[in-house]
Amino acid sequence: MSFETIIGLEIHAELNTKSKLFCSCPAEFGAKPNENTCPICLGIPGTMPVLNEKAVILAVKTGLILNCEIAAESRMDRKNYFYPDIPKAYQITQYDMPICRGGYVDIETPEVSRRIRLNRIHLEEDAGKLIHLENSGVSLIDYNRAGVPLIEIVTEPDLRSAGEAVAFLKALKSMLEYGGISDCHMEQGSLRCDANISLRRTGQNILNTKVELKNLNSFKELQKALEHEEERQKVLYIHGEESRIVQETRRWDGEKGETVPMRSKEDARDYRYFPERDLGPVIINDALIREIRETLPEMPMTRKKRFRDLYGLRDKEIDIIVGDKALSEYFEALTACGTNPRAGANWILGSMMKLLKEKGLKTGQIPVPPEELHKLIKIIAEGRISITAGQEVFSEMFNTGRNAGDIVNEKGLSQISNRSELKRIITDVLNDNPQSLSDYAAGKKQAAVFLMGRIMKASKGKANPQLAREILEERLKQEISSK
Amino acid sequence: MSIHEMTAFEIRKGIVKRQFSARDVVTAFFDRIYEKEPLVDGFLTLCREEALTKAEQIDRKIQRGEQLGKLGGIPIAVKDNICTDGIRTTCASRMLHDFIPPYDATVVKRLKEADAVIIGKTNMDEFAMGSSTENSAFKNTKNPWDREIVPGGSSGGSAAVVSAGMAALALGSDTGGSIRQPAAFCGVVGLKPTYGLVSRFGLIAFGSSLDQIGPLAKNIKDSALALEAIQGKDKYDSTSVRHSITKDYMSTIESSVKGMKIGVPVEFFDSGLDEEIAFSIKGCIKKLKEIGAFVEDISLPITEEGLSAYYIISSAEASSNLGRFDGLRYGYRTKDYSSLDQLVERSRSEGFGEEVKRRIMLGTFALSSGYYDAYYSTAQKLRARIKEQFIKVFENYDILLSPVSPVLPFKIGEKVANPLEMYLSDIYTVNINLAGLPAISMPCGISNTGLPIGLQIIGPHFGEEKLFKAAYALEQELKPTAMHPML
């Protein structure tokens, strides 16, 4: 029996606006609890929302990036429910007249390239955060996040595997980053993903009961949760127990590595959606759409092609560098200084990634400016220091913020590239090792390797190896011919 | 004439001309309040200290020869569902018995900027739901004309204190008639402005698409003066007018009504209307004809369906607007709970009164999945049709005339047991809110039992100028300012 997996995603992304969706409080992450609040986002009686135009523009921009149809007129609605994290007892969202409809994202996995259709994008406000103090029975509420603008992107059930879902989310994330739509920090919750998943027998064209998965806070969790749920459902089908697959919401428990039921359809709330009368319709005219279209930055797909053609990078390198907006911008800034693209890519994918990982920094937080890295690469290319020494210098630059020249001078890392000085060292080494010289003359070529080692030792590793080898070879020739 | 008997205009003029100080005015009104408030029970909170401080500021302004604001030194009462920074705002509900807003409503800010003196917060039906002010969780306000009679509602406190000379002006809110009906019951002028003309920011919402703040005054000019001070665009209210309105009604208010086309919808005079009211209004029609207006009967068959649409829409919106009162952040919290759900349920059960709970349940039902189309959706369609019909009528008429209430002011307790009968008293006022139109309620006679009778003049959107013009002309003919309650 073979099965096909049907997956649809719902993605929430916090929009990159300075202020919240309906008031002027900062929308930033990381403030002290309830610092970013005012009577409006706290829902104090009598207050009213005023729609943040920047958020509307970002939502339209998202729609344009994702090839959606932009609604000339959309509407805000109220979603009513009681929970302490929503201070008004309703969330202002969009119900039946979303700001964007349709659209698609093209994805590539090792197996397939496919187009994933979108159903809609709508604008809504985020909720506050409940903090349950352990063993005290006390819960605290932080409303800093209440009223932060979100877009919800809903796909059609077009994804066919956990791998495709991850590829989709990666592609979408990078497009949102490129568009300046959202920070997309999954660990901070500025990009969140829920998944709907069902199975059907291969060849069927029906949609079976789906299960909604929540708490998928990284690509890895998304992959694991979908694979686990896929397997759970498959086992039930195989044993003829598909009736046990019920419409429900299940939470992914990363520690246990399984999905656990949260609530079933019977517990589903009646949200009593109805139009938000405190706000007028959201009107988007063609002139505004044109204006926004003109500000659209290059998207990852286009940039990938350009990096392939212009810099000759390999697909795998492109996936990593272009897949991350900050990295690709760093790369371009580096090559703009004059760094050879190959060397630039090697540095970024090598030492840079290693150090970022060690320090737990994001790609947007690289402490070495591109022009400083360029200077280091130049020092190495000029043979003033070895590559090994260069990596040591880079690590120092990364950690201290000092520039390459200072570090090289201070550590005395400069290579000996002075011919006469090298000649003197080599003469000393040859005089001290007459046996090796005769071995070489007798045809034992590895004697030269031994002599190089002696030269490096005598120069305390600073001899320019290329130049030293050249001089040594010249001297050896002379010695042989003179005998 | 004592200061408390003066109109707002006269008070401001007296202060500017230094006939008396703003402090004298506040003192005079508080003397009146201490004497009559025990008989009327119109206020929930008095702010004597704040009022005296403000009066002293105004007097200093006068001494320095500075320009005085539009409402300079005029004592004004504010309905207790309009937020006042630092002053308790209860909505006459146990739920908000101790709620002190951290901000001023836009209208309050504008009153202050216009140098008005806020003297107190007035009683009302809880959360503005009611037509008699008997739904207040705190007390019954009495009609100054007869203390056994209700003052109307929901802005009953505001109407009563103006009528009793305890405030020169008052603000009320009108969701389905809550300014106009109490104005009619207490013999004062009540204006419900066009939806959007006055900011709702800071008005604790009942029905967001219907609510509108407006003034209650002793006469038409005072009403226009108050509107001038509070109207216009507000960046905190997205439903307020887009452009700043600086309309000056005074320049046109005294102009002639000759040639003005007035429609009288016959459906507003059906069998349910009290005969004395019908008689008074016919008298007004006659007077208007005499001074040159063109008056004729028209058909506007919307009254009954409007009432149903109104109760569904206002209750639906209220069920959502009142969700935030859960006992968690502010307001009433039950003493006895062992879970979050219990805390919310009990706080709401104990904090809200019967009428509020009735409407929350009605509205929740009307929005529920499976019932939405039959109720809320249908009501919205009716509403759109009502609005269209009005707009069409206003293509041919400048204003419309109708009664405010189908019945004369009734006795305290008379309709409490029968909510439906109470709802019916809104039949001539709710349609105006559904259509977002402006309407003014003005005294037009006195019944055989010695109670005031009100007339409603309805205008097209943003047609307040026409309302004031017609109302002022009629007021000059009727001289209703001669009518005062014997308190």
mmCIF file of C-alpha atoms in Angstrom, chain A residues 109-405:
data_model
loop_
_atom_site.group_PDB
_atom_site.id
_atom_site.type_symbol
_atom_site.label_atom_id
_atom_site.label_comp_id
_atom_site.label_asym_id
_atom_site.label_seq_id
_atom_site.Cartn_x
_atom_site.Cartn_y
_atom_site.Cartn_z
ATOM 1 C CA THR A 109 14.459 19.994 -3.571
ATOM 2 C CA PRO A 110 17.041 17.453 -4.697
ATOM 3 C CA GLU A 111 14.105 15.450 -6.138
ATOM 4 C CA VAL A 112 11.800 18.046 -7.708
ATOM 5 C CA SER A 113 11.260 21.643 -8.669
ATOM 6 C CA ARG A 114 7.669 22.624 -8.003
ATOM 7 C CA ARG A 115 5.345 25.563 -7.705
ATOM 8 C CA ILE A 116 3.497 25.788 -4.385
ATOM 9 C CA ARG A 117 0.288 27.819 -4.600
ATOM 10 C CA LEU A 118 -0.762 30.220 -1.886
ATOM 11 C CA ASN A 119 -4.360 30.625 -0.772
ATOM 12 C CA ARG A 120 -4.161 34.054 0.879
ATOM 13 C CA ILE A 121 -2.210 36.515 2.967
ATOM 14 C CA HIS A 122 -3.899 38.565 5.642
ATOM 15 C CA LEU A 123 -2.926 41.224 8.122
ATOM 16 C CA GLU A 124 -3.525 40.860 11.860
ATOM 17 C CA GLU A 125 -2.273 41.810 15.305
ATOM 18 C CA ASP A 126 -0.175 39.598 17.547
ATOM 19 C CA ALA A 127 -1.221 38.661 21.079
ATOM 20 C CA GLY A 128 0.622 39.202 24.358
ATOM 21 C CA LYS A 129 2.580 36.512 26.129
ATOM 22 C CA LEU A 130 1.634 34.551 29.235
ATOM 23 C CA ILE A 131 4.406 33.640 31.622
ATOM 24 C CA HIS A 132 3.495 30.881 34.060
ATOM 25 C CA LEU A 133 5.644 30.970 37.168
ATOM 26 C CA GLU A 134 6.525 27.437 38.164
ATOM 27 C CA ASN A 135 5.084 25.955 41.358
ATOM 28 C CA SER A 136 3.498 29.209 42.442
ATOM 29 C CA GLY A 137 0.206 29.079 40.585
ATOM 30 C CA VAL A 138 0.930 32.607 39.398
ATOM 31 C CA SER A 139 0.739 33.708 35.779
ATOM 32 C CA LEU A 140 2.048 37.006 34.484
ATOM 33 C CA ILE A 141 1.114 38.746 31.244
ATOM 34 C CA ASP A 142 3.538 40.678 29.054
ATOM 35 C CA TYR A 143 1.670 42.791 26.491
ATOM 36 C CA ASN A 144 4.762 44.044 24.650
ATOM 37 C CA ARG A 145 3.892 41.774 21.737
ATOM 38 C CA ALA A 146 0.168 42.609 21.813
ATOM 39 C CA GLY A 147 -0.626 44.613 18.701
ATOM 40 C CA VAL A 148 2.615 43.863 16.866
ATOM 41 C CA PRO A 149 1.740 43.561 13.164
ATOM 42 C CA LEU A 150 1.695 40.104 11.628
ATOM 43 C CA ILE A 151 0.936 38.656 8.267
ATOM 44 C CA GLU A 152 -0.470 35.178 7.994
ATOM 45 C CA ILE A 153 0.455 33.362 4.795
ATOM 46 C CA VAL A 154 -1.694 30.330 4.016
ATOM 47 C CA THR A 155 -0.644 27.818 1.361
ATOM 48 C CA GLU A 156 -2.822 25.490 -0.660
ATOM 49 C CA PRO A 157 -2.388 21.800 0.278
ATOM 50 C CA ASP A 158 0.326 21.464 -2.373
ATOM 51 C CA LEU A 159 3.267 20.127 -0.381
ATOM 52 C CA ARG A 160 3.928 16.388 -0.611
ATOM 53 C CA SER A 161 6.618 15.701 1.981
ATOM 54 C CA ALA A 162 8.301 17.049 5.070
ATOM 55 C CA GLY A 163 11.303 17.852 2.885
ATOM 56 C CA GLU A 164 9.170 19.953 0.561
ATOM 57 C CA ALA A 165 7.617 21.750 3.500
ATOM 58 C CA VAL A 166 11.071 22.645 4.789
ATOM 59 C CA ALA A 167 12.220 23.710 1.324
ATOM 60 C CA PHE A 168 9.115 25.887 1.027
ATOM 61 C CA LEU A 169 9.619 27.493 4.410
ATOM 62 C CA LYS A 170 13.295 28.151 3.648
ATOM 63 C CA ALA A 171 12.459 29.707 0.302
ATOM 64 C CA LEU A 172 9.676 31.801 1.832
ATOM 65 C CA LYS A 173 11.856 32.909 4.735
ATOM 66 C CA SER A 174 14.584 34.047 2.427
ATOM 67 C CA MET A 175 12.087 35.939 0.237
ATOM 68 C CA LEU A 176 10.633 37.694 3.288
ATOM 69 C CA GLU A 177 14.131 38.612 4.415
ATOM 70 C CA TYR A 178 15.096 39.864 0.975
ATOM 71 C CA GLY A 179 11.940 41.950 0.802
ATOM 72 C CA GLY A 180 12.671 43.546 4.178
ATOM 73 C CA ILE A 181 9.267 42.224 5.267
ATOM 74 C CA SER A 182 10.283 40.467 8.458
ATOM 75 C CA ASP A 183 13.332 39.623 10.562
ATOM 76 C CA CYS A 184 12.199 35.997 10.375
ATOM 77 C CA HIS A 185 13.874 35.051 13.644
ATOM 78 C CA MET A 186 12.221 31.719 14.283
ATOM 79 C CA GLU A 187 13.781 31.383 17.731
ATOM 80 C CA GLN A 188 12.310 34.746 18.786
ATOM 81 C CA GLY A 189 8.961 33.872 17.267
ATOM 82 C CA SER A 190 9.004 36.511 14.549
ATOM 83 C CA LEU A 191 8.455 33.675 12.053
ATOM 84 C CA ARG A 192 6.105 30.901 13.154
ATOM 85 C CA CYS A 193 4.741 27.953 11.277
ATOM 86 C CA ASP A 194 1.744 25.653 11.733
ATOM 87 C CA ALA A 195 1.176 22.692 9.434
ATOM 88 C CA ASN A 196 -1.878 20.759 8.266
ATOM 89 C CA ILE A 197 -1.222 17.198 7.237
ATOM 90 C CA SER A 198 -3.266 14.283 5.885
ATOM 91 C CA LEU A 199 -2.565 11.149 3.846
ATOM 92 C CA ARG A 200 -4.320 9.489 0.933
ATOM 93 C CA ARG A 201 -3.745 6.360 -1.077
ATOM 94 C CA THR A 202 -1.619 7.024 -4.123
ATOM 95 C CA GLY A 203 -3.779 7.778 -7.121
ATOM 96 C CA GLN A 204 -6.723 9.062 -5.096
ATOM 97 C CA ASN A 205 -7.841 12.623 -5.542
ATOM 98 C CA ILE A 206 -9.553 13.330 -2.255
ATOM 99 C CA LEU A 207 -8.605 15.246 0.846
ATOM 100 C CA ASN A 208 -8.871 13.139 3.989
ATOM 101 C CA THR A 209 -9.217 14.367 7.551
ATOM 102 C CA LYS A 210 -6.317 16.625 8.352
ATOM 103 C CA VAL A 211 -4.444 17.186 11.564
ATOM 104 C CA GLU A 212 -3.060 20.586 12.514
ATOM 105 C CA LEU A 213 0.423 20.664 14.035
ATOM 106 C CA LYS A 214 1.624 23.500 16.228
ATOM 107 C CA ASN A 215 4.853 24.481 17.991
ATOM 108 C CA LEU A 216 7.134 23.997 14.979
ATOM 109 C CA ASN A 217 9.788 26.544 15.813
ATOM 110 C CA SER A 218 12.664 25.546 13.544
ATOM 111 C CA PHE A 219 13.208 23.850 10.213
ATOM 112 C CA LYS A 220 14.368 20.779 12.076
ATOM 113 C CA GLU A 221 11.223 20.643 14.241
ATOM 114 C CA LEU A 222 9.034 21.140 11.174
ATOM 115 C CA GLN A 223 10.758 18.268 9.399
ATOM 116 C CA LYS A 224 10.652 15.929 12.393
ATOM 117 C CA ALA A 225 7.076 16.750 13.367
ATOM 118 C CA LEU A 226 5.752 16.197 9.849
ATOM 119 C CA GLU A 227 7.696 12.954 9.440
ATOM 120 C CA HIS A 228 6.441 11.719 12.774
ATOM 121 C CA GLU A 229 2.821 12.632 12.051
ATOM 122 C CA GLU A 230 3.058 11.150 8.563
ATOM 123 C CA GLU A 231 4.237 7.879 10.062
ATOM 124 C CA ARG A 232 1.560 7.932 12.786
ATOM 125 C CA GLN A 233 -1.202 8.363 10.240
ATOM 126 C CA LYS A 234 0.336 5.781 7.866
ATOM 127 C CA VAL A 235 0.371 3.153 10.603
ATOM 128 C CA LEU A 236 -3.289 3.831 11.361
ATOM 129 C CA TYR A 237 -4.202 3.479 7.660
ATOM 130 C CA ILE A 238 -2.229 0.255 7.299
ATOM 131 C CA HIS A 239 -4.030 -1.220 10.269
ATOM 132 C CA GLY A 240 -7.399 -0.103 8.966
ATOM 133 C CA GLU A 241 -7.799 2.274 11.860
ATOM 134 C CA GLU A 242 -8.027 5.479 9.865
ATOM 135 C CA SER A 243 -11.197 6.363 11.770
ATOM 136 C CA ARG A 244 -8.878 7.219 14.626
ATOM 137 C CA ILE A 245 -7.449 10.059 12.572
ATOM 138 C CA VAL A 246 -9.689 12.904 13.703
ATOM 139 C CA GLN A 247 -9.685 16.580 12.916
ATOM 140 C CA GLU A 248 -7.665 17.973 15.785
ATOM 141 C CA THR A 249 -4.783 20.175 16.744
ATOM 142 C CA ARG A 250 -1.653 18.369 17.929
ATOM 143 C CA ARG A 251 1.350 19.936 19.543
ATOM 144 C CA TRP A 252 4.841 18.818 18.570
ATOM 145 C CA ASP A 253 6.775 17.827 21.671
ATOM 146 C CA GLY A 254 10.386 18.157 20.580
ATOM 147 C CA GLU A 255 11.780 16.493 23.682
ATOM 148 C CA LYS A 256 9.615 13.400 23.417
ATOM 149 C CA GLY A 257 9.851 13.501 19.640
ATOM 150 C CA GLU A 258 6.116 13.029 19.088
ATOM 151 C CA THR A 259 2.897 14.912 18.478
ATOM 152 C CA VAL A 260 0.394 15.082 21.316
ATOM 153 C CA PRO A 261 -3.298 16.096 21.092
ATOM 154 C CA MET A 262 -4.110 19.718 22.088
ATOM 155 C CA ARG A 263 -7.771 20.096 21.193
ATOM 156 C CA SER A 264 -10.278 18.368 18.974
ATOM 157 C CA LYS A 265 -12.795 19.847 16.578
ATOM 158 C CA GLU A 266 -15.486 19.555 19.237
ATOM 159 C CA ASP A 267 -13.575 22.037 21.397
ATOM 160 C CA ALA A 268 -13.204 24.405 18.454
ATOM 161 C CA ARG A 269 -14.195 27.897 19.437
ATOM 162 C CA ASP A 270 -16.856 29.892 17.648
ATOM 163 C CA TYR A 271 -14.887 33.056 16.988
ATOM 164 C CA ARG A 272 -17.971 35.056 15.932
ATOM 165 C CA TYR A 273 -16.040 36.925 13.264
ATOM 166 C CA PHE A 274 -17.609 40.212 12.231
ATOM 167 C CA PRO A 275 -16.392 43.476 10.691
ATOM 168 C CA GLU A 276 -14.249 45.799 12.843
ATOM 169 C CA ARG A 277 -16.314 48.991 12.796
ATOM 170 C CA ASP A 278 -13.624 51.069 14.455
ATOM 171 C CA LEU A 279 -11.630 50.935 11.218
ATOM 172 C CA GLY A 280 -12.623 51.820 7.692
ATOM 173 C CA PRO A 281 -11.975 49.604 4.673
ATOM 174 C CA VAL A 282 -8.342 49.113 3.597
ATOM 175 C CA ILE A 283 -8.152 50.679 0.147
ATOM 176 C CA ILE A 284 -5.165 49.959 -2.113
ATOM 177 C CA ASN A 285 -5.119 51.820 -5.392
ATOM 178 C CA ASP A 286 -3.094 51.031 -8.505
ATOM 179 C CA ALA A 287 -0.784 54.005 -7.999
ATOM 180 C CA LEU A 288 0.254 52.680 -4.593
ATOM 181 C CA ILE A 289 0.828 49.213 -6.009
ATOM 182 C CA ARG A 290 3.019 50.696 -8.760
ATOM 183 C CA GLU A 291 4.943 52.710 -6.199
ATOM 184 C CA ILE A 292 5.560 49.645 -4.029
ATOM 185 C CA ARG A 293 6.473 47.515 -7.052
ATOM 186 C CA GLU A 294 9.216 49.979 -7.904
ATOM 187 C CA THR A 295 10.825 49.510 -4.499
ATOM 188 C CA LEU A 296 10.942 45.713 -4.737
ATOM 189 C CA PRO A 297 14.492 44.466 -4.191
ATOM 190 C CA GLU A 298 16.147 41.577 -6.053
ATOM 191 C CA MET A 299 14.692 38.248 -4.993
ATOM 192 C CA PRO A 300 16.741 35.156 -4.097
ATOM 193 C CA MET A 301 15.945 33.298 -7.369
ATOM 194 C CA THR A 302 17.289 36.153 -9.462
ATOM 195 C CA ARG A 303 20.264 36.634 -7.213
ATOM 196 C CA LYS A 304 21.145 32.945 -7.387
ATOM 197 C CA LYS A 305 21.272 33.111 -11.162
ATOM 198 C CA ARG A 306 23.343 36.266 -11.057
ATOM 199 C CA PHE A 307 25.826 34.787 -8.574
ATOM 200 C CA ARG A 308 26.205 31.734 -10.797
ATOM 201 C CA ASP A 309 26.787 33.807 -13.931
ATOM 202 C CA LEU A 310 28.744 36.707 -12.495
ATOM 203 C CA TYR A 311 30.910 35.085 -9.825
ATOM 204 C CA GLY A 312 31.035 31.495 -11.027
ATOM 205 C CA LEU A 313 30.043 30.108 -7.645
ATOM 206 C CA ARG A 314 28.939 26.499 -7.281
ATOM 207 C CA ASP A 315 25.282 25.602 -6.627
ATOM 208 C CA LYS A 316 25.949 24.472 -3.100
ATOM 209 C CA GLU A 317 27.825 27.677 -2.287
ATOM 210 C CA ILE A 318 25.058 29.758 -3.852
ATOM 211 C CA ASP A 319 22.390 27.954 -1.831
ATOM 212 C CA ILE A 320 24.122 28.886 1.381
ATOM 213 C CA ILE A 321 25.269 32.397 0.517
ATOM 214 C CA VAL A 322 22.199 33.573 -1.412
ATOM 215 C CA GLY A 323 19.856 31.637 0.860
ATOM 216 C CA ASP A 324 20.889 34.129 3.528
ATOM 217 C CA LYS A 325 20.309 37.755 2.607
ATOM 218 C CA ALA A 326 22.929 39.104 5.022
ATOM 219 C CA LEU A 327 25.602 36.686 3.806
ATOM 220 C CA SER A 328 24.963 37.465 0.159
ATOM 221 C CA GLU A 329 25.177 41.182 0.867
ATOM 222 C CA TYR A 330 28.437 40.638 2.744
ATOM 223 C CA PHE A 331 29.781 38.641 -0.163
ATOM 224 C CA GLU A 332 28.928 41.370 -2.635
ATOM 225 C CA ALA A 333 30.431 44.065 -0.457
ATOM 226 C CA LEU A 334 33.611 42.000 -0.223
ATOM 227 C CA THR A 335 33.924 41.488 -3.968
ATOM 228 C CA ALA A 336 33.141 45.160 -4.482
ATOM 229 C CA CYS A 337 36.364 45.921 -2.528
ATOM 230 C CA GLY A 338 38.249 43.882 -5.113
ATOM 231 C CA THR A 339 38.401 40.475 -3.447
ATOM 232 C CA ASN A 340 38.447 37.590 -5.861
ATOM 233 C CA PRO A 341 34.954 35.941 -5.687
ATOM 234 C CA ARG A 342 36.403 32.460 -5.180
ATOM 235 C CA ALA A 343 38.593 33.598 -2.291
ATOM 236 C CA GLY A 344 35.633 35.566 -0.891
ATOM 237 C CA ALA A 345 33.335 32.541 -0.995
ATOM 238 C CA ASN A 346 36.008 30.357 0.616
ATOM 239 C CA TRP A 347 36.514 32.782 3.468
ATOM 240 C CA ILE A 348 32.790 33.235 4.081
ATOM 241 C CA LEU A 349 31.909 29.559 3.946
ATOM 242 C CA GLY A 350 35.021 28.529 5.866
ATOM 243 C CA SER A 351 36.420 30.576 8.713
ATOM 244 C CA MET A 352 33.506 32.998 8.853
ATOM 245 C CA MET A 353 30.747 30.399 9.282
ATOM 246 C CA LYS A 354 32.842 28.516 11.797
ATOM 247 C CA LEU A 355 33.403 31.605 13.945
ATOM 248 C CA LEU A 356 29.763 32.766 13.686
ATOM 249 C CA LYS A 357 28.668 29.373 14.901
ATOM 250 C CA GLU A 358 31.210 29.355 17.737
ATOM 251 C CA LYS A 359 30.123 32.785 18.925
ATOM 252 C CA GLY A 360 26.414 32.143 18.351
ATOM 253 C CA LEU A 361 26.132 35.199 16.127
ATOM 254 C CA LYS A 362 23.655 35.755 13.300
ATOM 255 C CA THR A 363 24.839 36.416 9.768
ATOM 256 C CA GLY A 364 23.628 39.985 10.154
ATOM 257 C CA GLN A 365 26.041 40.474 13.049
ATOM 258 C CA ILE A 366 29.423 39.763 11.391
ATOM 259 C CA PRO A 367 31.885 41.874 13.428
ATOM 260 C CA VAL A 368 34.505 42.182 10.655
ATOM 261 C CA PRO A 369 33.588 44.773 8.035
ATOM 262 C CA PRO A 370 34.025 43.512 4.444
ATOM 263 C CA GLU A 371 36.734 46.071 3.677
ATOM 264 C CA GLU A 372 38.812 44.785 6.612
ATOM 265 C CA LEU A 373 38.475 41.184 5.468
ATOM 266 C CA HIS A 374 39.465 42.351 2.016
ATOM 267 C CA LYS A 375 42.667 43.897 3.424
ATOM 268 C CA LEU A 376 43.514 40.622 5.146
ATOM 269 C CA ILE A 377 42.948 38.620 1.966
ATOM 270 C CA LYS A 378 45.229 41.081 0.144
ATOM 271 C CA ILE A 379 48.010 40.706 2.741
ATOM 272 C CA ILE A 380 47.847 36.952 2.232
ATOM 273 C CA ALA A 381 47.740 37.218 -1.569
ATOM 274 C CA GLU A 382 50.819 39.423 -1.484
ATOM 275 C CA GLY A 383 52.598 36.698 0.391
ATOM 276 C CA ARG A 384 53.198 38.812 3.431
ATOM 277 C CA ILE A 385 51.743 36.151 5.694
ATOM 278 C CA SER A 386 50.811 32.503 5.227
ATOM 279 C CA ILE A 387 47.246 31.272 4.916
ATOM 280 C CA THR A 388 47.550 29.530 8.261
ATOM 281 C CA ALA A 389 48.720 32.733 9.885
ATOM 282 C CA GLY A 390 45.916 34.519 8.028
ATOM 283 C CA GLN A 391 43.299 32.339 9.672
ATOM 284 C CA GLU A 392 44.783 33.142 13.057
ATOM 285 C CA VAL A 393 44.673 36.854 12.236
ATOM 286 C CA PHE A 394 41.051 36.605 11.072
ATOM 287 C CA SER A 395 40.013 34.933 14.284
ATOM 288 C CA GLU A 396 41.721 37.759 16.185
ATOM 289 C CA MET A 397 39.950 40.381 14.041
ATOM 290 C CA PHE A 398 36.630 38.639 14.605
ATOM 291 C CA ASN A 399 37.079 38.573 18.365
ATOM 292 C CA THR A 400 38.644 41.954 18.993
ATOM 293 C CA GLY A 401 37.517 44.125 16.115
ATOM 294 C CA ARG A 402 41.137 45.155 15.401
ATOM 295 C CA ASN A 403 42.441 45.404 11.862
ATOM 296 C CA ALA A 404 44.638 42.891 10.075
ATOM 297 C CA GLY A 405 47.732 45.122 9.650
#
